[in-house]
Coordinates of C-alpha atoms in Angstrom, one line a residue:
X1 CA 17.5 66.6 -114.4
X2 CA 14.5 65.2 -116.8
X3 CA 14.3 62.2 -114.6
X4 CA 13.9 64.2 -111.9
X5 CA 11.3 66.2 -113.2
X6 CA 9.4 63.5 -114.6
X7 CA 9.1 61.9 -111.2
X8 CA 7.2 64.9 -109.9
X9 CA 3.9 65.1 -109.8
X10 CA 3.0 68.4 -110.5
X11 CA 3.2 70.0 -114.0
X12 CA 6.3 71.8 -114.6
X13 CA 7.3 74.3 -117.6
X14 CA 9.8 76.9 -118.1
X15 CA 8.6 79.3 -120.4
X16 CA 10.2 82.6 -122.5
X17 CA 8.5 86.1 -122.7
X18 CA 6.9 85.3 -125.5
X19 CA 5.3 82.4 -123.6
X20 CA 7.0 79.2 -125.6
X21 CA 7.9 76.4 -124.1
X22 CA 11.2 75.7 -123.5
X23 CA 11.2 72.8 -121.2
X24 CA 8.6 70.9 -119.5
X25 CA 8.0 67.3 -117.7
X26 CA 5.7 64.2 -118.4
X27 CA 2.5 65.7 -115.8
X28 CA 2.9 68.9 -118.0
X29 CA 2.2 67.0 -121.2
X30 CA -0.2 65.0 -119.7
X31 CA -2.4 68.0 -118.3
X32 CA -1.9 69.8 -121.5
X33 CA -3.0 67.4 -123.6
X34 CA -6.7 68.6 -125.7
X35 CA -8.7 65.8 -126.7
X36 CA -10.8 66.5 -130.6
X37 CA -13.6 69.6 -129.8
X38 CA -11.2 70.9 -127.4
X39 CA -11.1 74.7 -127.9
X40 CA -8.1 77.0 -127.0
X41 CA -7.9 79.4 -124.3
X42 CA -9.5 82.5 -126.2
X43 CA -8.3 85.4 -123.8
X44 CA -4.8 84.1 -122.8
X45 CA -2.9 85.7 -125.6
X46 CA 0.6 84.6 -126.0
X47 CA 0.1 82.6 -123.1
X48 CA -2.9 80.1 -124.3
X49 CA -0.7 77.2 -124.6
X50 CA 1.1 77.5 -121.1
X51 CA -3.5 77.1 -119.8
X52 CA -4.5 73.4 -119.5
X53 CA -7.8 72.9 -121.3
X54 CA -11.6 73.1 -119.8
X55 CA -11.1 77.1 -118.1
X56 CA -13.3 79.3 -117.4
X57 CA -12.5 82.8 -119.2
X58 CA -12.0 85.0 -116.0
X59 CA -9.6 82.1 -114.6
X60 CA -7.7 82.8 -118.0
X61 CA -7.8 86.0 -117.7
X62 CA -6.3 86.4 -114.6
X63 CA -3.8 83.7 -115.2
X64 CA -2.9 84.9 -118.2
X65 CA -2.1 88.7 -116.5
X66 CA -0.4 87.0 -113.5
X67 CA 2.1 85.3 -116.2
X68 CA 2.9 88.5 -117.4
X69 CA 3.1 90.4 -114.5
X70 CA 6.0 87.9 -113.1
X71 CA 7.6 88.0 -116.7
X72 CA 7.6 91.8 -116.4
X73 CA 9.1 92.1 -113.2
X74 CA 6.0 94.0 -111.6
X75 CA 5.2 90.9 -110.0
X76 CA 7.4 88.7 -107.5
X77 CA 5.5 85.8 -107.6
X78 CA 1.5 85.0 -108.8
X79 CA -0.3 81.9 -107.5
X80 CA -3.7 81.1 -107.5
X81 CA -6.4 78.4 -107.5
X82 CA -9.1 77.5 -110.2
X83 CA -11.1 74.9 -111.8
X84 CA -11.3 73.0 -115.2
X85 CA -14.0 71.5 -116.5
X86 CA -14.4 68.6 -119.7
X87 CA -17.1 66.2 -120.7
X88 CA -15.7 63.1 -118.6
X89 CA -14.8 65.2 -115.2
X90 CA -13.7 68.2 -113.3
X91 CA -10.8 69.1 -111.4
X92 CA -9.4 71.9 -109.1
X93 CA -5.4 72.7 -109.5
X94 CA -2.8 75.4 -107.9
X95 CA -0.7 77.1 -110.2
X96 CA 2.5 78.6 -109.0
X97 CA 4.4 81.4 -111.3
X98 CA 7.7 82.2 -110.4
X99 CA 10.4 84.2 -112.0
X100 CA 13.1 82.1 -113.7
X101 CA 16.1 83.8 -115.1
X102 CA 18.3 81.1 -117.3
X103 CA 19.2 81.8 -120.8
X104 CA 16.4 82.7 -122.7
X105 CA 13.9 81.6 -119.7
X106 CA 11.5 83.8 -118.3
X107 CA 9.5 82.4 -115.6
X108 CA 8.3 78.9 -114.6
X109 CA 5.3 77.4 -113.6
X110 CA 4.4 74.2 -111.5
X111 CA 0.6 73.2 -111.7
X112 CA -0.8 71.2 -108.6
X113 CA -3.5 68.9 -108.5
X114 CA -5.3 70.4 -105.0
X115 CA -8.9 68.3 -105.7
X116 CA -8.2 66.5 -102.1
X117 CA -7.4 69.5 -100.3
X118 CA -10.5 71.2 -102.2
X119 CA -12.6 68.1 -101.2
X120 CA -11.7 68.3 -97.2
X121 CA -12.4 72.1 -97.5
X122 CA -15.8 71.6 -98.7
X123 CA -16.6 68.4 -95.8
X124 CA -15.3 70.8 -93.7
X125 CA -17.5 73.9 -93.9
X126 CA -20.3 71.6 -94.7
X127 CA -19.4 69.8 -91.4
X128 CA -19.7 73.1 -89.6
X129 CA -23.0 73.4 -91.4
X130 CA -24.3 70.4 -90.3
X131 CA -23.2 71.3 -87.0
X132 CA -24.4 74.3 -86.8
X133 CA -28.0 72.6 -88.0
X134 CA -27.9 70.0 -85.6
X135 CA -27.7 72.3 -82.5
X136 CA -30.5 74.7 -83.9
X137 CA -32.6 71.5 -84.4
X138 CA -31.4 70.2 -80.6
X139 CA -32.3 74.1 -79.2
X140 CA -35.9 73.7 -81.2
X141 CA -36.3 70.6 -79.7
X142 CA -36.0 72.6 -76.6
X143 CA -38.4 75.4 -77.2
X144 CA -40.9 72.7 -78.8
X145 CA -41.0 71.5 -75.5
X146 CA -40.9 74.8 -73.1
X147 CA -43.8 75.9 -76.3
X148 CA -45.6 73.1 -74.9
X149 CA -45.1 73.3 -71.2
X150 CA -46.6 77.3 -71.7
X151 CA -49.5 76.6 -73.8
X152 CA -50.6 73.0 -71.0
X153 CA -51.1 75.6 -68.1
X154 CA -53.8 78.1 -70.1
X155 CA -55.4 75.2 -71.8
X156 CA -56.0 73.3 -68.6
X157 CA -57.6 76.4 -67.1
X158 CA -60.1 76.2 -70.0
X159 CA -60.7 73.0 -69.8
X160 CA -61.1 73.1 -65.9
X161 CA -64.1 75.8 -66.5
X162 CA -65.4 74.7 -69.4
X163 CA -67.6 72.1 -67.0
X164 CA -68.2 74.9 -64.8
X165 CA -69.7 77.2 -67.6
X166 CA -71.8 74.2 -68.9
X167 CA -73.1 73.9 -65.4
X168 CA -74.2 77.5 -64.7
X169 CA -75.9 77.6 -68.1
X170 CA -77.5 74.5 -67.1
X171 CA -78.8 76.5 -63.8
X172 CA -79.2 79.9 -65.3
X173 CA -82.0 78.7 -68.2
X174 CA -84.9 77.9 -66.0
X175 CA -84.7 81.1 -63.9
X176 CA -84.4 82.8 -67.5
X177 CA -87.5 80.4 -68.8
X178 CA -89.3 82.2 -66.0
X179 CA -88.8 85.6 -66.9
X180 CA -91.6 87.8 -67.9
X181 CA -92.2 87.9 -72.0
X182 CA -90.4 91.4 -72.4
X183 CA -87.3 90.0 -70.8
X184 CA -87.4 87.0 -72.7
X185 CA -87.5 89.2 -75.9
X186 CA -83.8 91.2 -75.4
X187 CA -80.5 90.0 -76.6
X188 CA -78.3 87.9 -74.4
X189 CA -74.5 88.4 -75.8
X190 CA -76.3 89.7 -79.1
X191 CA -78.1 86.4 -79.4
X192 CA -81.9 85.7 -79.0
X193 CA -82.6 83.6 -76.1
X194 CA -84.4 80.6 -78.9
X195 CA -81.1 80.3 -80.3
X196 CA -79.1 79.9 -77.1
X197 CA -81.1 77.1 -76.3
X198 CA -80.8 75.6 -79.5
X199 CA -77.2 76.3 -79.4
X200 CA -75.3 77.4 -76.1
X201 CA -75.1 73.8 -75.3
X202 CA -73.4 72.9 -78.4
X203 CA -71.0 75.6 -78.5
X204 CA -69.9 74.6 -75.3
X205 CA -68.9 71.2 -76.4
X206 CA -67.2 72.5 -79.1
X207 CA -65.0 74.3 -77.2
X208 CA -64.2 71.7 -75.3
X209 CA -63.4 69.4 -78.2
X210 CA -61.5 72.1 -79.3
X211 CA -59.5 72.0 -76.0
X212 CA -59.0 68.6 -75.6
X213 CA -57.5 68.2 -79.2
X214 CA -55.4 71.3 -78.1
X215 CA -54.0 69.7 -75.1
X216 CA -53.8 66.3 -76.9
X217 CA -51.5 67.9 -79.0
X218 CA -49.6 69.7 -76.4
X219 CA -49.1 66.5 -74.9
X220 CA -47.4 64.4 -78.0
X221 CA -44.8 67.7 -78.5
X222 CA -43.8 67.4 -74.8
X223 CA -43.7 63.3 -75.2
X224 CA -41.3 63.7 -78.6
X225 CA -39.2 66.4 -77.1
X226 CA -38.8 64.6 -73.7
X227 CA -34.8 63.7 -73.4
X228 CA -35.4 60.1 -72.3
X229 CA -32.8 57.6 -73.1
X230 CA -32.6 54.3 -74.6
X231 CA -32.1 52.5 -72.3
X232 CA -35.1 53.7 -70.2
X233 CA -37.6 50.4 -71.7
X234 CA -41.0 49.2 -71.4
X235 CA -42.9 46.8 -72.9
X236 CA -44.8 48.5 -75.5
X237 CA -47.1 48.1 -78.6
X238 CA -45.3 49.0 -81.9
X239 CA -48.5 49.7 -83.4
X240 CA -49.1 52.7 -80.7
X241 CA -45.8 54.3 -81.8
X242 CA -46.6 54.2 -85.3
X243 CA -50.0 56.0 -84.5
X244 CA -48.3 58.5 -82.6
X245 CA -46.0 59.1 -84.4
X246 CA -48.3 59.5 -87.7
X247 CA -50.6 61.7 -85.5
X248 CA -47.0 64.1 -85.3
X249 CA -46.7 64.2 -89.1
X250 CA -50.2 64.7 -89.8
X251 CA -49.9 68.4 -90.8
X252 CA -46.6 68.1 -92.5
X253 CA -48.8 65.4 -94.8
X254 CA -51.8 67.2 -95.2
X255 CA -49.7 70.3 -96.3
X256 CA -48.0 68.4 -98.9
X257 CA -50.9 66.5 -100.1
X258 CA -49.5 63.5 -99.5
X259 CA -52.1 60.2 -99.2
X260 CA -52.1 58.0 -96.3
X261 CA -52.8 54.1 -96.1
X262 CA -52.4 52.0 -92.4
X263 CA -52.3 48.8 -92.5
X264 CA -51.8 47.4 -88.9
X265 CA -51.5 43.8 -88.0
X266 CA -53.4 43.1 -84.6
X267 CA -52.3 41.0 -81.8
X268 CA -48.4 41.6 -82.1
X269 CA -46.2 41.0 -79.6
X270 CA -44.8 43.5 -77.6
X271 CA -41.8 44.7 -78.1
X272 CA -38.7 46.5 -74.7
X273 CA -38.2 49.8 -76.1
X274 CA -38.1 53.4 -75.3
X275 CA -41.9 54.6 -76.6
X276 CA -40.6 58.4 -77.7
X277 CA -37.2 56.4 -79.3
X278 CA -39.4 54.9 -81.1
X279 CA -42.1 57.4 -82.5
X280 CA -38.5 59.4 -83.3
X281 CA -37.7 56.2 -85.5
X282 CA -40.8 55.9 -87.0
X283 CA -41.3 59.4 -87.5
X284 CA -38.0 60.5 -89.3
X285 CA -38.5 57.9 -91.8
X286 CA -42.0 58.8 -92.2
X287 CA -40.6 62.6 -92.9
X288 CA -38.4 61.4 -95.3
X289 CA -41.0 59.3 -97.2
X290 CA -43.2 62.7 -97.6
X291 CA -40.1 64.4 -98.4
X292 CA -39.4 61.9 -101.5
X293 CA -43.2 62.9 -102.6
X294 CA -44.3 65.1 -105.3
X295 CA -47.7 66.7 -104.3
X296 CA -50.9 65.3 -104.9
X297 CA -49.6 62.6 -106.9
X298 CA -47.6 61.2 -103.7
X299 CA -49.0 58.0 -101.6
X300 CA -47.4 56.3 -98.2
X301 CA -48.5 53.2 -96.8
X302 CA -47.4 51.8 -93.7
X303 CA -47.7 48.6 -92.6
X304 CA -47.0 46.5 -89.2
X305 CA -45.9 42.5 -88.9
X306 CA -44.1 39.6 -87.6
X307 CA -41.4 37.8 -89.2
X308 CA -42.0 34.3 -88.0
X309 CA -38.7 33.2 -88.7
X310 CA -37.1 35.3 -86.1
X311 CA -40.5 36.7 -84.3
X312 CA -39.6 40.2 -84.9
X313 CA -41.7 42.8 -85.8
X314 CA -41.6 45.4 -88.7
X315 CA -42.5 48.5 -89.5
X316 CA -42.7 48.9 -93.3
X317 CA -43.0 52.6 -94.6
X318 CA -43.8 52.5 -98.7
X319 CA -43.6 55.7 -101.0
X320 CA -44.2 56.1 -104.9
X321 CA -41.6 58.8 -105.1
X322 CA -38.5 59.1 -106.8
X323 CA -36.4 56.2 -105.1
X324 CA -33.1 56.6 -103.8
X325 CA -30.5 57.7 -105.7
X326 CA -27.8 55.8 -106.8
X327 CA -25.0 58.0 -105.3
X328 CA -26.0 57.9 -102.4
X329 CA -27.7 54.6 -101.5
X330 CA -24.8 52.7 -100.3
X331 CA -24.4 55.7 -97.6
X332 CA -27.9 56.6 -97.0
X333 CA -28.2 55.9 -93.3
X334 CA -24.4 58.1 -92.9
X335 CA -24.9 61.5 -91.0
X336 CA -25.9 64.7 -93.3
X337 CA -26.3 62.4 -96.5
X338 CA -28.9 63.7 -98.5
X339 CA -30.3 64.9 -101.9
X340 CA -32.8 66.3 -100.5
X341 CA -31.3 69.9 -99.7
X342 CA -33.6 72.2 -101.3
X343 CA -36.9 70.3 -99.6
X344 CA -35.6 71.1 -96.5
X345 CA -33.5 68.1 -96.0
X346 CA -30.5 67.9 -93.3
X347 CA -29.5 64.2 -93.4
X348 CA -30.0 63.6 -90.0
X349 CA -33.3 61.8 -89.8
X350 CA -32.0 58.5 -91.5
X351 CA -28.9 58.6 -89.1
X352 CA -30.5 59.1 -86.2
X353 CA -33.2 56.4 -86.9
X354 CA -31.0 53.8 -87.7
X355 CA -28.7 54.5 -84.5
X356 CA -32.0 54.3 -82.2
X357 CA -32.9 51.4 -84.2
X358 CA -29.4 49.8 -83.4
X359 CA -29.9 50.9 -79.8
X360 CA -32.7 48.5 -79.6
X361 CA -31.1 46.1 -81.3
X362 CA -33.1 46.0 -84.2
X363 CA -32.5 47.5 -87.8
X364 CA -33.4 49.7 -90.5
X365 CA -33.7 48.1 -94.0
X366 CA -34.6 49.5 -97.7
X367 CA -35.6 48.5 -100.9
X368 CA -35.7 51.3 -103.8
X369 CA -36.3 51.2 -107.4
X370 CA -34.9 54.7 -109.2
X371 CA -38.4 56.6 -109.6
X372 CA -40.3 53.9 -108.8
X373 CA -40.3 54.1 -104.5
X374 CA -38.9 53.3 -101.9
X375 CA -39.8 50.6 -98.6
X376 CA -37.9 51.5 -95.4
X377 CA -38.7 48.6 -93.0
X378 CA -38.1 48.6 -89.2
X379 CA -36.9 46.2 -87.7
X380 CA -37.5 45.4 -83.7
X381 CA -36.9 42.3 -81.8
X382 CA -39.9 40.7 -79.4
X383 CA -39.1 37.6 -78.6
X384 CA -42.3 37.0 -76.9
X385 CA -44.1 35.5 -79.5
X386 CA -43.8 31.4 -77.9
X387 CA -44.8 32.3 -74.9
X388 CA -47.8 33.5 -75.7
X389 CA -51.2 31.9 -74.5
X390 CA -53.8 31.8 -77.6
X391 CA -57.0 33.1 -77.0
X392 CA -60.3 33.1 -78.9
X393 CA -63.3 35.6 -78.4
X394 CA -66.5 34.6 -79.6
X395 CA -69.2 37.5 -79.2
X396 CA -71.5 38.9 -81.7
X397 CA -71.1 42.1 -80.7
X398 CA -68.2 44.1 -82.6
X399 CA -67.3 46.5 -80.1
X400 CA -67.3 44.1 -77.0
X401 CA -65.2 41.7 -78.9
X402 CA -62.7 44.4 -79.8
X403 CA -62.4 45.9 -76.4
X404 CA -61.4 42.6 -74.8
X405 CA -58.9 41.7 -77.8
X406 CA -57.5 45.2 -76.7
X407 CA -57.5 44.4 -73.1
X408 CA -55.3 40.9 -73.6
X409 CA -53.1 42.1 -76.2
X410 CA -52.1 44.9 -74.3
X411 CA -51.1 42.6 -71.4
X412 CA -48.6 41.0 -73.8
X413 CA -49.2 37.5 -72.4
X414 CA -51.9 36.5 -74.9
X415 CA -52.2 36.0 -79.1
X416 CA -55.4 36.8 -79.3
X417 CA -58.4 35.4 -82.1
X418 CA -61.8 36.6 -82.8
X419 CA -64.9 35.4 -84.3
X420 CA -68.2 36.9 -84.5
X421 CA -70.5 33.8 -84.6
X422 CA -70.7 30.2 -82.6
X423 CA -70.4 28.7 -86.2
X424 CA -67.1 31.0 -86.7
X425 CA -65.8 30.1 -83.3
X426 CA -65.9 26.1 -83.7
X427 CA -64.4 27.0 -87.3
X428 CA -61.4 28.3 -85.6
X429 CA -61.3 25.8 -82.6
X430 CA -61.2 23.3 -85.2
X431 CA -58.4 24.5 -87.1
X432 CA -56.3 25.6 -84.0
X433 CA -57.1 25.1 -80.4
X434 CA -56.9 28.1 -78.0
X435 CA -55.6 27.7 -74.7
X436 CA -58.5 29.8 -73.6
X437 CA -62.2 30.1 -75.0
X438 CA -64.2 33.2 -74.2
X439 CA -67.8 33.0 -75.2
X440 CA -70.7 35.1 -75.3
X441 CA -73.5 33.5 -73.8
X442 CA -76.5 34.7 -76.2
X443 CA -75.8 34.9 -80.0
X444 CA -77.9 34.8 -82.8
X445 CA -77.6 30.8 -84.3
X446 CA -75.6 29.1 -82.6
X447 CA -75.7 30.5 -78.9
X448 CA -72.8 29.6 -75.8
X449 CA -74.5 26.8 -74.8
X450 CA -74.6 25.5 -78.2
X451 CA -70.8 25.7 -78.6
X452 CA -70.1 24.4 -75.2
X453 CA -72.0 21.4 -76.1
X454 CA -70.1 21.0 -79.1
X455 CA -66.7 21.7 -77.5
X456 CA -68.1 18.9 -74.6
X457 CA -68.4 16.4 -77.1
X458 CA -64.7 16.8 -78.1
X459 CA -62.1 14.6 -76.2
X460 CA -59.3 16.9 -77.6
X461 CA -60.6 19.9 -76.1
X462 CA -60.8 18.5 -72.8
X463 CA -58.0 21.4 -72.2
X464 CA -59.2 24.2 -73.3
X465 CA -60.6 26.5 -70.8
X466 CA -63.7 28.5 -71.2
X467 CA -64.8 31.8 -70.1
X468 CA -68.7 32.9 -70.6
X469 CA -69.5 36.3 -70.7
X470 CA -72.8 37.5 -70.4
X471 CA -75.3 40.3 -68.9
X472 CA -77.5 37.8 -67.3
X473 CA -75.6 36.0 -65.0
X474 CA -78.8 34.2 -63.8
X475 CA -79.9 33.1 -67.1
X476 CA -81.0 29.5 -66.8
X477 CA -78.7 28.6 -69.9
X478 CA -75.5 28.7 -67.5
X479 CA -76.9 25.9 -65.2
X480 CA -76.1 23.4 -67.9
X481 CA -73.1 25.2 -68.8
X482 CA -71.7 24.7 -65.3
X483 CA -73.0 21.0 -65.5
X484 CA -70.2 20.4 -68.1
X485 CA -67.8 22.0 -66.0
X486 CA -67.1 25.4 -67.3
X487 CA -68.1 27.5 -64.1
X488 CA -66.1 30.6 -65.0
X489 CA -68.1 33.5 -65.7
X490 CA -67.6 37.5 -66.4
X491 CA -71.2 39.5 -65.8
X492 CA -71.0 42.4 -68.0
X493 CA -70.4 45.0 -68.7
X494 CA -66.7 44.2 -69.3
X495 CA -64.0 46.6 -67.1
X496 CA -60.7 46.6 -67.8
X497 CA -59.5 45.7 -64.7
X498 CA -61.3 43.6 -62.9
X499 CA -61.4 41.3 -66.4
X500 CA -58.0 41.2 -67.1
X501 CA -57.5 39.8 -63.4
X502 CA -60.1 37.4 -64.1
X503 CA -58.4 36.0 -67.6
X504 CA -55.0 36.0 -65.8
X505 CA -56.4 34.1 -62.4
X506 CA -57.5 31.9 -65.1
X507 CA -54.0 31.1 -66.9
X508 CA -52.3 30.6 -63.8
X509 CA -50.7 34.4 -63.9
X510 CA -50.7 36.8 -61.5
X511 CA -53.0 40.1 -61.4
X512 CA -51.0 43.6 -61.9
X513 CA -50.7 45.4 -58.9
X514 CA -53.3 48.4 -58.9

């Protein structure tokens, strides 16, 4: 019979009236068993030895009155759960009281170890929680969007008039210039008719700076809340997600205080994604990074790249929060694993990123340091990058040379180089030859001509084609130019269209259809 016993799991004891112990397995001794500092169970009367150590008094208590309520007779039975608590851990256990009549036996008790059963309990109502979370974040999602749809149709009205108003106001002044001195004294809307002309114009812009930025914003909350799916791809520039997306979170940044440095790497590839996938990626783990945050004290940079090794490109979000825990870090991309509860966390935005991330084939890295930060990089696949023609723009003038970097990069057929002097333009030709030269005719220094002489004069650039750009496309400069054989030439101003044509007629590719 002790063998038996012993072999159970639970903690057995038979017990007298007078709560002794009369008989009682290995588990019972085990759980009963006080280490040094160990108090006993004030409260339990007779019956403090039959209650393991680490209760809480009301748990005693009520044990303690259920014992002698089965001993009694009042009582057929008493069972109930409750937890104990010691410096090294916790644990949850079951205790069954039953009446035991046997010689000088009163009644027996069986203590169960239920911290699994406890466990599952508490995954499950959380589960239901997170559930339950999920679909009110899904249905907001949903009213974001029909929010949106409701606020487009008033706000285009505005904007539709807004040129109209301008217009009449533009008509109406003269005939009210031409009024008679007492008319042009009264009050027009409560205003004097000096500072409506001062003004009225103004105002009017405002408003419709005020509309636009309206509607702009309308138009990202129906983009994010679109259902698209995955696999509905374009080519696209990561660096426009992460500026969308950043543009989302703007106001959840601003209210925390939290700083803001962009670091974007120009001329990346492009990458065959879903553009609101994307901003979702991007934008869950830029929540998250604000989340970590404390206040004014709280920084995010994020930066854009290429990993040569691979050509893919990254998205590296950087906080100077409190890291990633330890207890969670090996799960932190699970669903509904957070410690970020009372911020407003639900554990959803990791999960759901990495997944999307995963979609595209890519994936979601970190690095953390316990209070020091944390660096969630994204990680997206181009495979573009060797097929790229390179391409340097030499023009003086900043915002030219910009816009036609723009213009090629977006194409994703070029790698694209700038250089705002002749000097800085042979510089680069020397260290790596483009495939394509585009030069600005007239430049301080060292002009177009001068270049293309210098770039004549090179057998190893015999290659390289060449592309002038200028505003005078009769300038006597280009008849030389043409005698070396570089005949192509843009007349600005530059339009999108027609010059990206041009470039790509150029490199042997075909023009996009219009």
């Amino acid at each position: 019979m002790a063998a038996m016993l012993n072999a159970v799991t639970a903690a057995i004891a038979v017990i007298d009236t007078q709560g002794n112990l009369l008989a009682a397995n290995k588990s019972w001794a085990d759980m009963m068993t006080r280490k040094a500092g160990h108090e006993q169970n004030t409260g339990a009367g007779p019956f403090r030895h039959c209650l393991p150590p680490g209760m809480a008094p009301r748990p005693i208590e009520k044990i303690a009155g259920g014992i002698q309520a089965v001993i009694d007779g009042t009582s057929p039975a008493f069972s109930t759960e409750f937890k104990t608590s010691t410096e090294n851990d916790s644990n949850w256990y079951r205790v069954d009281i039953r009446p035991f009549a046997f010689e000088n036996a009163a009644a027996m008790m069986a203590y169960h170890d239920v911290n699994e059963q406890r466990a599952a309990q508490q995954a499950l109502k959380e589960s239901r929680g997170h559930l339950y979370q999920a679909q009110k974040m899904e249905a907001l999602g949903t009213l974001v969007a029909g929010v949106a749809h409701e606020i487009n149709n008033p706000i285009s009205l505005i904007m539709f008039n807004l040129p109209m108003v301008r217009r009449v106001w533009q008509d109406v002044l003269p005939a009210i210039n031409a009024l008679d001195p007492p008319a042009v004294q009264r009050k027009f809307g409560g205003f004097s008719l000096a500072y409506l002309q001062a003004n009225f114009s103004q105002l009017i812009d405002d408003m419709d700076m005020a509309a636009s930025r309206v509607s702009k914003i309308v138009r990202d909350l129906k983009n994010f809340s679109r259902q698209s799916h995955v696999s509905e791809t374009e080519p696209l520039q990561i660096n426009d997600a992460v500026t969308n997306a950043v543009r989302l979170a703007r106001t959840t940044m601003q209210k925390s205080g939290v700083g803001l440095t962009l670091d974007f790497t120009d001329n990346l590839p492009l990458i065959q994604g879903n553009l609101p996938s994307i901003e979702q990626i991007v934008l869950n783990v830029l929540i998250n990074a604000v989340q970590a945050l404390d206040g004014e004290q709280g920084h995010i940079s994020i930066k854009t790249g290429l990993r040569t090794s691979d050509t893919s490109v990254f998205v590296a979000v950087t906080d100077n929060g409190c890291g990633v825990a330890s207890t969670i870090a090996d799960k932190i991309f699970d669903p509904f694993v957070t410690d970020k509860q009372n911020n407003g966390g639900t554990g959803l935005g990791l999960a759901v990123s990495y997944s999307l991330a995963q979609a595209h084939n890519g994936t979601i890295t970190f690095e953390s340091a316990e209070g020091e930060g944390t660096t969630f990089t994204i990680w997206l696949p181009s495979g573009q990058v060797q097929d790229f023609a390179r391409v340097l723009v030499v023009d003086d003038d900043t915002m030219v040379r910009k816009l036609i970097a723009q213009v090629l990069t977006k194409t994703g057929h070029y790698q694209v180089e700038e250089a705002a002097s002749g000097i800085d333009g042979l510089l680069r030709i020397g260290t790596t030859t483009p495939d394509l030269l585009i030069l600005d005719l007239k430049m301080p220094g060292m002009n177009g001509l001068d270049v293309c002489r210098a770039v004549r004069q090179n057998e190893q650039l015999t290659n390289m084609k060449v592309l002038i750009t200028t505003g005078h496309p009769h300038h006597t400069d280009l008849e030389e130019i043409r005698a070396m054989g570089y005949t192509d030439c843009y007349t600005k101003p530059v339009r999108v269209t027609s010059f990206r044509d041009v470039v790509e007629k150029m490199m042997d590719l075909s023009p996009r259809p219009q």
